[in-house]
PDB file of C-alpha atoms in Angstrom:
ATOM      1  CA  UNK A   1     234.839 172.601 220.003  1.00 37.00           C
ATOM      2  CA  UNK A   2     233.082 174.964 222.450  1.00 38.00           C
ATOM      3  CA  UNK A   3     231.232 176.793 219.828  1.00 38.00           C
ATOM      4  CA  UNK A   4     229.817 173.436 218.164  1.00 44.00           C
ATOM      5  CA  UNK A   5     229.569 171.668 221.019  1.00 44.00           C
ATOM      6  CA  UNK A   6     227.167 174.470 222.260  1.00 43.00           C
ATOM      7  CA  UNK A   7     225.295 175.097 219.189  1.00 44.00           C
ATOM      8  CA  UNK A   8     224.958 170.713 219.229  1.00 45.00           C
ATOM      9  CA  UNK A   9     223.864 170.887 222.513  1.00 46.00           C
ATOM     10  CA  UNK A  10     220.743 174.251 222.051  1.00 45.00           C
ATOM     11  CA  UNK A  11     220.006 171.407 218.615  1.00 44.00           C
ATOM     12  CA  UNK A  12     219.325 168.545 220.864  1.00 48.00           C
ATOM     13  CA  UNK A  13     216.818 170.132 223.649  1.00 46.00           C
ATOM     14  CA  UNK A  14     214.400 169.788 221.292  1.00 45.00           C
ATOM     15  CA  UNK A  15     214.779 165.889 221.993  1.00 46.00           C
ATOM     16  CA  UNK A  16     213.065 167.116 225.746  1.00 45.00           C
ATOM     17  CA  UNK A  17     210.116 169.015 224.326  1.00 45.00           C
ATOM     18  CA  UNK A  18     209.418 165.974 222.077  1.00 43.00           C
ATOM     19  CA  UNK A  19     209.637 163.455 225.296  1.00 45.00           C
ATOM     20  CA  UNK A  20     207.019 165.284 227.055  1.00 45.00           C
ATOM     21  CA  UNK A  21     204.525 162.461 225.242  1.00 41.00           C
ATOM     22  CA  UNK A  22     206.497 159.841 227.495  1.00 42.00           C
ATOM     23  CA  UNK A  23     204.091 160.817 230.563  1.00 45.00           C
ATOM     24  CA  UNK A  24     203.482 162.784 233.422  1.00 42.00           C
ATOM     25  CA  UNK A  25     206.369 164.542 235.462  1.00 43.00           C
ATOM     26  CA  UNK A  26     207.547 161.967 237.650  1.00 50.00           C
ATOM     27  CA  UNK A  27     210.380 162.067 240.167  1.00 55.00           C
ATOM     28  CA  UNK A  28     212.889 159.067 238.325  1.00 69.00           C
ATOM     29  CA  UNK A  29     211.601 155.482 237.806  1.00 77.00           C
ATOM     30  CA  UNK A  30     213.348 152.839 240.191  1.00 83.00           C
ATOM     31  CA  UNK A  31     215.739 150.084 238.669  1.00 85.00           C
ATOM     32  CA  UNK A  32     212.939 147.938 238.474  1.00 87.00           C
ATOM     33  CA  UNK A  33     210.235 150.726 236.624  1.00 87.00           C
ATOM     34  CA  UNK A  34     212.505 151.099 233.913  1.00 88.00           C
ATOM     35  CA  UNK A  35     212.786 147.449 233.053  1.00 88.00           C
ATOM     36  CA  UNK A  36     209.529 146.391 233.720  1.00 88.00           C
ATOM     37  CA  UNK A  37     208.590 149.218 230.837  1.00 88.00           C
ATOM     38  CA  UNK A  38     211.807 148.056 228.733  1.00 90.00           C
ATOM     39  CA  UNK A  39     210.595 144.952 228.693  1.00 91.00           C
ATOM     40  CA  UNK A  40     206.871 145.792 227.825  1.00 90.00           C
ATOM     41  CA  UNK A  41     208.567 147.449 224.607  1.00 91.00           C
ATOM     42  CA  UNK A  42     210.553 145.476 223.880  1.00 92.00           C
ATOM     43  CA  UNK A  43     208.623 142.487 223.573  1.00 91.00           C
ATOM     44  CA  UNK A  44     206.254 144.411 220.652  1.00 90.00           C
ATOM     45  CA  UNK A  45     209.689 145.303 219.079  1.00 92.00           C
ATOM     46  CA  UNK A  46     211.030 142.084 218.784  1.00 91.00           C
ATOM     47  CA  UNK A  47     207.585 141.199 217.212  1.00 89.00           C
ATOM     48  CA  UNK A  48     207.952 143.957 214.445  1.00 88.00           C
ATOM     49  CA  UNK A  49     211.388 142.694 214.242  1.00 89.00           C
ATOM     50  CA  UNK A  50     210.122 139.778 213.342  1.00 85.00           C
ATOM     51  CA  UNK A  51     207.256 140.668 211.169  1.00 83.00           C
ATOM     52  CA  UNK A  52     209.620 142.506 209.093  1.00 78.00           C
ATOM     53  CA  UNK A  53     212.052 140.553 208.187  1.00 70.00           C
ATOM     54  CA  UNK A  54     212.163 136.508 208.406  1.00 65.00           C
ATOM     55  CA  UNK A  55     215.783 136.447 208.665  1.00 70.00           C
ATOM     56  CA  UNK A  56     216.369 139.851 211.098  1.00 79.00           C
ATOM     57  CA  UNK A  57     220.455 139.743 212.706  1.00 87.00           C
ATOM     58  CA  UNK A  58     221.061 142.764 210.091  1.00 89.00           C
ATOM     59  CA  UNK A  59     217.815 144.794 211.394  1.00 90.00           C
ATOM     60  CA  UNK A  60     218.221 143.805 214.799  1.00 93.00           C
ATOM     61  CA  UNK A  61     221.680 145.540 214.852  1.00 94.00           C
ATOM     62  CA  UNK A  62     220.564 148.107 213.127  1.00 94.00           C
ATOM     63  CA  UNK A  63     217.978 148.899 216.932  1.00 95.00           C
ATOM     64  CA  UNK A  64     220.505 148.528 218.991  1.00 96.00           C
ATOM     65  CA  UNK A  65     222.690 150.689 216.975  1.00 96.00           C
ATOM     66  CA  UNK A  66     220.094 152.930 217.286  1.00 95.00           C
ATOM     67  CA  UNK A  67     219.099 152.584 220.361  1.00 96.00           C
ATOM     68  CA  UNK A  68     222.972 153.379 222.084  1.00 96.00           C
ATOM     69  CA  UNK A  69     222.963 156.437 220.297  1.00 95.00           C
ATOM     70  CA  UNK A  70     219.228 157.128 222.035  1.00 93.00           C
ATOM     71  CA  UNK A  71     220.205 156.048 225.297  1.00 94.00           C
ATOM     72  CA  UNK A  72     224.015 158.043 224.633  1.00 92.00           C
ATOM     73  CA  UNK A  73     222.083 161.483 223.128  1.00 89.00           C
ATOM     74  CA  UNK A  74     219.255 161.467 226.466  1.00 88.00           C
ATOM     75  CA  UNK A  75     221.972 160.747 229.406  1.00 87.00           C
ATOM     76  CA  UNK A  76     223.972 163.599 228.032  1.00 85.00           C
ATOM     77  CA  UNK A  77     221.306 166.022 227.696  1.00 82.00           C
ATOM     78  CA  UNK A  78     220.442 165.657 231.810  1.00 81.00           C
ATOM     79  CA  UNK A  79     223.531 166.033 232.002  1.00 79.00           C
ATOM     80  CA  UNK A  80     224.397 169.388 230.547  1.00 70.00           C
ATOM     81  CA  UNK A  81     221.432 170.720 230.737  1.00 59.00           C
ATOM     82  CA  UNK A  82     220.956 170.922 234.369  1.00 58.00           C
ATOM     83  CA  UNK A  83     217.763 173.324 234.769  1.00 56.00           C
ATOM     84  CA  UNK A  84     215.627 172.120 231.821  1.00 57.00           C
ATOM     85  CA  UNK A  85     212.754 170.778 232.231  1.00 59.00           C
ATOM     86  CA  UNK A  86     211.578 167.393 232.294  1.00 67.00           C
ATOM     87  CA  UNK A  87     215.506 165.937 233.617  1.00 77.00           C
ATOM     88  CA  UNK A  88     214.155 162.966 235.547  1.00 79.00           C
ATOM     89  CA  UNK A  89     211.988 161.627 232.186  1.00 79.00           C
ATOM     90  CA  UNK A  90     214.864 162.153 229.987  1.00 83.00           C
ATOM     91  CA  UNK A  91     217.423 160.302 232.131  1.00 86.00           C
ATOM     92  CA  UNK A  92     215.009 157.297 232.475  1.00 88.00           C
ATOM     93  CA  UNK A  93     214.502 157.382 228.930  1.00 88.00           C
ATOM     94  CA  UNK A  94     218.280 156.822 228.420  1.00 91.00           C
ATOM     95  CA  UNK A  95     219.068 154.146 230.490  1.00 93.00           C
ATOM     96  CA  UNK A  96     215.899 152.814 229.648  1.00 93.00           C
ATOM     97  CA  UNK A  97     217.186 152.843 226.052  1.00 94.00           C
ATOM     98  CA  UNK A  98     220.245 150.900 227.152  1.00 95.00           C
ATOM     99  CA  UNK A  99     218.198 148.011 228.852  1.00 95.00           C
ATOM    100  CA  UNK A 100     215.926 147.928 225.914  1.00 94.00           C
ATOM    101  CA  UNK A 101     219.619 147.544 223.816  1.00 95.00           C
ATOM    102  CA  UNK A 102     219.998 144.497 225.847  1.00 95.00           C
ATOM    103  CA  UNK A 103     216.868 143.039 226.409  1.00 95.00           C
ATOM    104  CA  UNK A 104     217.037 142.755 222.588  1.00 94.00           C
ATOM    105  CA  UNK A 105     220.713 141.263 222.364  1.00 94.00           C
ATOM    106  CA  UNK A 106     219.310 137.981 222.922  1.00 87.00           C
ATOM    107  CA  UNK A 107     221.421 135.190 221.965  1.00 87.00           C
ATOM    108  CA  UNK A 108     224.362 138.211 220.219  1.00 92.00           C
ATOM    109  CA  UNK A 109     227.424 137.025 221.612  1.00 94.00           C
ATOM    110  CA  UNK A 110     229.167 139.497 223.961  1.00 94.00           C
ATOM    111  CA  UNK A 111     231.914 141.284 221.986  1.00 95.00           C
ATOM    112  CA  UNK A 112     229.486 141.747 219.295  1.00 95.00           C
ATOM    113  CA  UNK A 113     227.197 143.552 221.682  1.00 96.00           C
ATOM    114  CA  UNK A 114     230.080 145.683 223.050  1.00 95.00           C
ATOM    115  CA  UNK A 115     231.431 146.119 218.987  1.00 96.00           C
ATOM    116  CA  UNK A 116     227.833 147.889 218.118  1.00 96.00           C
ATOM    117  CA  UNK A 117     227.791 149.548 220.963  1.00 95.00           C
ATOM    118  CA  UNK A 118     230.635 151.632 220.982  1.00 96.00           C
ATOM    119  CA  UNK A 119     230.305 152.300 217.831  1.00 96.00           C
ATOM    120  CA  UNK A 120     227.020 154.012 217.753  1.00 95.00           C
ATOM    121  CA  UNK A 121     228.258 155.759 220.723  1.00 94.00           C
ATOM    122  CA  UNK A 122     231.248 156.681 219.028  1.00 94.00           C
ATOM    123  CA  UNK A 123     229.174 157.969 215.892  1.00 92.00           C
ATOM    124  CA  UNK A 124     227.322 159.770 218.516  1.00 90.00           C
ATOM    125  CA  UNK A 125     230.476 161.842 219.547  1.00 89.00           C
ATOM    126  CA  UNK A 126     232.050 163.129 216.520  1.00 89.00           C
ATOM    127  CA  UNK A 127     228.493 164.091 215.577  1.00 86.00           C
ATOM    128  CA  UNK A 128     228.830 166.757 218.907  1.00 83.00           C
ATOM    129  CA  UNK A 129     232.357 167.655 217.251  1.00 84.00           C
ATOM    130  CA  UNK A 130     231.687 168.381 213.932  1.00 82.00           C
ATOM    131  CA  UNK A 131     230.481 171.673 213.090  1.00 82.00           C
ATOM    132  CA  UNK A 132     227.125 172.498 213.088  1.00 76.00           C
ATOM    133  CA  UNK A 133     224.979 171.842 209.963  1.00 79.00           C
ATOM    134  CA  UNK A 134     222.022 172.360 208.059  1.00 75.00           C
ATOM    135  CA  UNK A 135     221.569 168.767 207.185  1.00 76.00           C
ATOM    136  CA  UNK A 136     222.995 167.708 210.316  1.00 77.00           C
ATOM    137  CA  UNK A 137     220.640 169.782 212.071  1.00 76.00           C
ATOM    138  CA  UNK A 138     217.727 167.421 210.154  1.00 74.00           C
ATOM    139  CA  UNK A 139     219.674 164.534 210.741  1.00 80.00           C
ATOM    140  CA  UNK A 140     219.309 164.872 214.434  1.00 81.00           C
ATOM    141  CA  UNK A 141     215.942 165.933 214.321  1.00 77.00           C
ATOM    142  CA  UNK A 142     215.204 162.870 213.026  1.00 80.00           C
ATOM    143  CA  UNK A 143     217.208 160.588 215.471  1.00 85.00           C
ATOM    144  CA  UNK A 144     215.130 162.564 217.808  1.00 83.00           C
ATOM    145  CA  UNK A 145     211.939 161.406 216.758  1.00 80.00           C
ATOM    146  CA  UNK A 146     213.274 158.113 215.997  1.00 86.00           C
ATOM    147  CA  UNK A 147     214.427 157.487 219.705  1.00 88.00           C
ATOM    148  CA  UNK A 148     211.581 158.894 220.831  1.00 83.00           C
ATOM    149  CA  UNK A 149     208.885 156.366 218.818  1.00 84.00           C
ATOM    150  CA  UNK A 150     211.562 153.315 220.922  1.00 89.00           C
ATOM    151  CA  UNK A 151     209.705 154.722 223.938  1.00 84.00           C
ATOM    152  CA  UNK A 152     206.369 154.238 223.173  1.00 79.00           C
ATOM    153  CA  UNK A 153     204.458 151.321 222.088  1.00 75.00           C
ATOM    154  CA  UNK A 154     202.064 152.933 220.115  1.00 73.00           C
ATOM    155  CA  UNK A 155     205.617 153.922 217.978  1.00 79.00           C
ATOM    156  CA  UNK A 156     207.467 150.851 217.769  1.00 85.00           C
ATOM    157  CA  UNK A 157     206.329 150.222 214.049  1.00 83.00           C
ATOM    158  CA  UNK A 158     206.893 153.406 212.883  1.00 81.00           C
ATOM    159  CA  UNK A 159     210.300 153.406 214.985  1.00 86.00           C
ATOM    160  CA  UNK A 160     211.591 149.653 213.301  1.00 88.00           C
ATOM    161  CA  UNK A 161     210.292 150.223 209.689  1.00 83.00           C
ATOM    162  CA  UNK A 162     212.732 153.462 210.127  1.00 83.00           C
ATOM    163  CA  UNK A 163     215.459 151.364 210.309  1.00 87.00           C
ATOM    164  CA  UNK A 164     214.572 149.016 206.945  1.00 82.00           C
ATOM    165  CA  UNK A 165     216.889 149.828 204.353  1.00 77.00           C
ATOM    166  CA  UNK A 166     214.839 151.482 201.186  1.00 71.00           C
ATOM    167  CA  UNK A 167     212.911 149.662 199.187  1.00 67.00           C
ATOM    168  CA  UNK A 168     213.298 151.663 195.700  1.00 63.00           C
ATOM    169  CA  UNK A 169     208.885 151.985 194.980  1.00 62.00           C
ATOM    170  CA  UNK A 170     207.236 151.689 191.752  1.00 68.00           C
ATOM    171  CA  UNK A 171     206.326 155.179 189.817  1.00 72.00           C
ATOM    172  CA  UNK A 172     203.054 154.756 190.095  1.00 72.00           C
ATOM    173  CA  UNK A 173     203.267 154.157 194.108  1.00 78.00           C
ATOM    174  CA  UNK A 174     204.859 157.643 194.728  1.00 82.00           C
ATOM    175  CA  UNK A 175     202.325 159.760 193.705  1.00 83.00           C
ATOM    176  CA  UNK A 176     200.387 157.929 196.032  1.00 83.00           C
ATOM    177  CA  UNK A 177     202.411 157.601 199.300  1.00 84.00           C
ATOM    178  CA  UNK A 178     203.530 161.384 198.574  1.00 87.00           C
ATOM    179  CA  UNK A 179     199.064 161.776 199.163  1.00 87.00           C
ATOM    180  CA  UNK A 180     198.621 159.568 202.039  1.00 86.00           C
ATOM    181  CA  UNK A 181     201.617 162.384 203.935  1.00 89.00           C
ATOM    182  CA  UNK A 182     199.432 164.978 202.151  1.00 91.00           C
ATOM    183  CA  UNK A 183     196.039 163.624 204.007  1.00 91.00           C
ATOM    184  CA  UNK A 184     197.403 162.965 207.490  1.00 90.00           C
ATOM    185  CA  UNK A 185     198.628 167.249 206.814  1.00 93.00           C
ATOM    186  CA  UNK A 186     195.461 167.929 205.572  1.00 93.00           C
ATOM    187  CA  UNK A 187     193.707 166.199 209.032  1.00 92.00           C
ATOM    188  CA  UNK A 188     196.247 167.452 211.378  1.00 93.00           C
ATOM    189  CA  UNK A 189     195.916 171.032 210.047  1.00 94.00           C
ATOM    190  CA  UNK A 190     192.098 170.458 210.567  1.00 93.00           C
ATOM    191  CA  UNK A 191     192.336 169.556 214.151  1.00 92.00           C
ATOM    192  CA  UNK A 192     194.428 172.244 215.624  1.00 93.00           C
ATOM    193  CA  UNK A 193     191.918 174.221 214.327  1.00 94.00           C
ATOM    194  CA  UNK A 194     189.263 172.518 215.939  1.00 92.00           C
ATOM    195  CA  UNK A 195     190.784 172.841 219.025  1.00 90.00           C
ATOM    196  CA  UNK A 196     191.361 176.373 219.051  1.00 91.00           C
ATOM    197  CA  UNK A 197     187.599 176.778 218.107  1.00 90.00           C
ATOM    198  CA  UNK A 198     187.100 174.515 221.105  1.00 87.00           C
ATOM    199  CA  UNK A 199     188.860 177.475 223.471  1.00 85.00           C
ATOM    200  CA  UNK A 200     186.915 180.003 222.272  1.00 87.00           C
ATOM    201  CA  UNK A 201     184.040 180.854 225.078  1.00 85.00           C
ATOM    202  CA  UNK A 202     180.083 180.148 222.826  1.00 79.00           C
ATOM    203  CA  UNK A 203     178.554 183.257 224.532  1.00 74.00           C
ATOM    204  CA  UNK A 204     177.680 186.428 222.615  1.00 72.00           C
ATOM    205  CA  UNK A 205     179.186 189.870 223.289  1.00 75.00           C
ATOM    206  CA  UNK A 206     182.962 190.749 222.541  1.00 83.00           C
ATOM    207  CA  UNK A 207     185.609 187.994 222.230  1.00 83.00           C
ATOM    208  CA  UNK A 208     188.794 188.743 223.810  1.00 86.00           C
ATOM    209  CA  UNK A 209     191.887 189.545 221.915  1.00 88.00           C
ATOM    210  CA  UNK A 210     193.762 186.184 223.431  1.00 88.00           C
ATOM    211  CA  UNK A 211     190.120 183.797 221.950  1.00 87.00           C
ATOM    212  CA  UNK A 212     190.407 186.809 218.567  1.00 90.00           C
ATOM    213  CA  UNK A 213     193.448 185.613 217.920  1.00 90.00           C
ATOM    214  CA  UNK A 214     192.587 181.916 218.607  1.00 90.00           C
ATOM    215  CA  UNK A 215     189.973 182.235 215.888  1.00 91.00           C
ATOM    216  CA  UNK A 216     192.209 183.748 213.510  1.00 93.00           C
ATOM    217  CA  UNK A 217     194.169 180.970 213.259  1.00 93.00           C
ATOM    218  CA  UNK A 218     191.615 178.392 213.219  1.00 94.00           C
ATOM    219  CA  UNK A 219     190.930 180.283 209.643  1.00 94.00           C
ATOM    220  CA  UNK A 220     194.366 180.236 208.584  1.00 94.00           C
ATOM    221  CA  UNK A 221     194.865 176.249 209.826  1.00 94.00           C
ATOM    222  CA  UNK A 222     191.264 175.434 208.233  1.00 94.00           C
ATOM    223  CA  UNK A 223     192.563 177.462 205.229  1.00 94.00           C
ATOM    224  CA  UNK A 224     195.737 175.170 204.490  1.00 92.00           C
ATOM    225  CA  UNK A 225     193.953 171.974 205.529  1.00 94.00           C
ATOM    226  CA  UNK A 226     190.934 172.817 202.314  1.00 93.00           C
ATOM    227  CA  UNK A 227     194.131 174.016 200.599  1.00 91.00           C
ATOM    228  CA  UNK A 228     196.063 170.704 200.924  1.00 92.00           C
ATOM    229  CA  UNK A 229     192.902 168.995 200.511  1.00 91.00           C
ATOM    230  CA  UNK A 230     192.314 169.816 197.294  1.00 90.00           C
ATOM    231  CA  UNK A 231     195.986 169.096 196.166  1.00 87.00           C
ATOM    232  CA  UNK A 232     196.425 164.984 197.797  1.00 87.00           C
ATOM    233  CA  UNK A 233     192.872 164.365 196.040  1.00 87.00           C
ATOM    234  CA  UNK A 234     194.127 165.701 193.217  1.00 86.00           C
ATOM    235  CA  UNK A 235     197.222 163.200 193.091  1.00 84.00           C
ATOM    236  CA  UNK A 236     194.970 160.617 194.233  1.00 83.00           C
ATOM    237  CA  UNK A 237     193.000 161.358 190.772  1.00 84.00           C
ATOM    238  CA  UNK A 238     195.991 161.505 189.013  1.00 79.00           C
ATOM    239  CA  UNK A 239     196.924 157.633 190.633  1.00 77.00           C
ATOM    240  CA  UNK A 240     193.345 156.365 190.483  1.00 80.00           C
ATOM    241  CA  UNK A 241     193.616 155.906 194.465  1.00 78.00           C
ATOM    242  CA  UNK A 242     190.333 158.274 195.208  1.00 79.00           C
ATOM    243  CA  UNK A 243     188.722 155.882 196.673  1.00 80.00           C
ATOM    244  CA  UNK A 244     191.689 153.924 199.028  1.00 78.00           C
ATOM    245  CA  UNK A 245     192.353 157.642 200.104  1.00 78.00           C
ATOM    246  CA  UNK A 246     188.728 157.813 200.446  1.00 79.00           C
ATOM    247  CA  UNK A 247     188.755 155.141 203.297  1.00 80.00           C
ATOM    248  CA  UNK A 248     192.526 155.458 204.822  1.00 82.00           C
ATOM    249  CA  UNK A 249     190.985 159.323 205.592  1.00 82.00           C
ATOM    250  CA  UNK A 250     188.564 157.811 207.817  1.00 82.00           C
ATOM    251  CA  UNK A 251     191.338 155.760 209.555  1.00 83.00           C
ATOM    252  CA  UNK A 252     193.787 158.528 210.010  1.00 83.00           C
ATOM    253  CA  UNK A 253     191.603 160.649 211.095  1.00 84.00           C
ATOM    254  CA  UNK A 254     190.566 158.277 214.237  1.00 84.00           C
ATOM    255  CA  UNK A 255     194.128 157.368 214.458  1.00 81.00           C
ATOM    256  CA  UNK A 256     195.437 161.103 215.176  1.00 84.00           C
ATOM    257  CA  UNK A 257     192.148 160.999 217.681  1.00 82.00           C
ATOM    258  CA  UNK A 258     194.284 158.965 219.348  1.00 80.00           C
ATOM    259  CA  UNK A 259     197.512 160.713 219.589  1.00 78.00           C
ATOM    260  CA  UNK A 260     196.030 163.224 221.392  1.00 83.00           C
ATOM    261  CA  UNK A 261     193.876 161.201 223.228  1.00 81.00           C
ATOM    262  CA  UNK A 262     190.690 162.233 224.367  1.00 79.00           C
ATOM    263  CA  UNK A 263     192.361 165.304 226.152  1.00 81.00           C
ATOM    264  CA  UNK A 264     192.597 167.046 223.327  1.00 82.00           C
ATOM    265  CA  UNK A 265     196.998 167.316 223.889  1.00 84.00           C
ATOM    266  CA  UNK A 266     197.469 169.229 220.553  1.00 85.00           C
ATOM    267  CA  UNK A 267     201.260 169.252 221.254  1.00 83.00           C
ATOM    268  CA  UNK A 268     201.561 165.421 220.718  1.00 80.00           C
ATOM    269  CA  UNK A 269     199.736 166.396 217.168  1.00 85.00           C
ATOM    270  CA  UNK A 270     203.085 168.666 216.477  1.00 86.00           C
ATOM    271  CA  UNK A 271     205.045 166.094 217.690  1.00 79.00           C
ATOM    272  CA  UNK A 272     204.248 164.027 214.901  1.00 82.00           C
ATOM    273  CA  UNK A 273     203.437 166.577 212.244  1.00 87.00           C
ATOM    274  CA  UNK A 274     204.696 169.611 212.235  1.00 88.00           C
ATOM    275  CA  UNK A 275     208.129 168.742 211.510  1.00 84.00           C
ATOM    276  CA  UNK A 276     207.118 166.861 208.384  1.00 86.00           C
ATOM    277  CA  UNK A 277     204.056 168.629 207.219  1.00 90.00           C
ATOM    278  CA  UNK A 278     205.556 171.880 207.117  1.00 89.00           C
ATOM    279  CA  UNK A 279     208.671 170.430 205.461  1.00 87.00           C
ATOM    280  CA  UNK A 280     206.643 168.450 202.093  1.00 88.00           C
ATOM    281  CA  UNK A 281     204.886 172.131 202.195  1.00 88.00           C
ATOM    282  CA  UNK A 282     207.786 174.119 200.680  1.00 87.00           C
ATOM    283  CA  UNK A 283     208.140 174.233 197.518  1.00 86.00           C
ATOM    284  CA  UNK A 284     211.995 172.752 197.815  1.00 86.00           C
ATOM    285  CA  UNK A 285     211.108 170.757 201.651  1.00 85.00           C
ATOM    286  CA  UNK A 286     208.021 168.865 198.564  1.00 88.00           C
ATOM    287  CA  UNK A 287     210.816 167.728 195.657  1.00 87.00           C
ATOM    288  CA  UNK A 288     213.236 166.388 198.202  1.00 86.00           C
ATOM    289  CA  UNK A 289     210.375 164.377 199.858  1.00 87.00           C
ATOM    290  CA  UNK A 290     209.544 163.186 196.304  1.00 86.00           C
ATOM    291  CA  UNK A 291     213.065 162.602 195.211  1.00 86.00           C
ATOM    292  CA  UNK A 292     212.937 160.257 199.491  1.00 83.00           C
ATOM    293  CA  UNK A 293     209.955 158.323 197.972  1.00 85.00           C
ATOM    294  CA  UNK A 294     211.137 157.360 194.899  1.00 84.00           C
ATOM    295  CA  UNK A 295     214.355 156.125 196.496  1.00 80.00           C
ATOM    296  CA  UNK A 296     212.994 153.854 198.896  1.00 77.00           C
ATOM    297  CA  UNK A 297     213.057 156.442 202.089  1.00 75.00           C
ATOM    298  CA  UNK A 298     209.277 156.399 202.690  1.00 77.00           C
ATOM    299  CA  UNK A 299     210.386 156.017 206.427  1.00 75.00           C
ATOM    300  CA  UNK A 300     212.515 156.735 208.666  1.00 63.00           C
ATOM    301  CA  UNK A 301     213.139 160.582 207.863  1.00 66.00           C
ATOM    302  CA  UNK A 302     210.589 162.977 209.369  1.00 72.00           C
ATOM    303  CA  UNK A 303     207.814 161.101 208.237  1.00 75.00           C
ATOM    304  CA  UNK A 304     207.181 158.038 211.155  1.00 71.00           C
ATOM    305  CA  UNK A 305     205.106 155.184 209.386  1.00 70.00           C
ATOM    306  CA  UNK A 306     202.505 154.171 211.128  1.00 63.00           C
TER     307      UNK A 306
END
């Protein structure tokens, strides 16, 4: 139990880093502030649930269950790892998650709400107590990304979509979906390269070692982007989707720039893309991702739908 718990704490500390996009470092929010944040997010979650399904009971219960899981994990981290940076935000995120769950329950009977909450909490406790495996770490990573998405209004649609039941894809859609994801990764690496180059002083004379390193890394990222670009264009050609992918590139470019904000906060891109891009660009990961897409798991794994 002790070893497993220790490893689990190490694994889920990554969530703390993910939460850095919630906002600037702050003192703990007041109860009224947390309620106001939760109410704002709840309105968007409700709209998204209604948009996805006319009979939304099952999806609503899934969302509430996930929020209980998120709340427990966030508060657990804040208590167990007292020295980590941004402790206040992590605790706030946990309390906001629980408040969200309550707001989304609507007319749900109190007994059912408690039943969902107890089952979700016990599920997380069981995960913490179980031996750490590669599959378990991946599952926790997926959970952390979904929890993060429920904390940000601009990511709510993806957070809800991740909890939808899988829909088996038409075989013609599989290469298109995979090409979509590759396209996003190509743009991701282009922006990483650009961010590094922007750091290098525009002056004549020898560069510092740090600047030389930035130039080399930028070239590596650009090469990777170009290689991915060739691959996704080939897939688009085979699927007869060249024109739609071309149009989508401009849309995705604008979305990725908004993720970074005008301050070029590159770590926000990493939070969204690093894991999924490394996953699908590996031999085993690309095969696994194609299988996931064919089984209908387009959203909800490492990939967060917009």
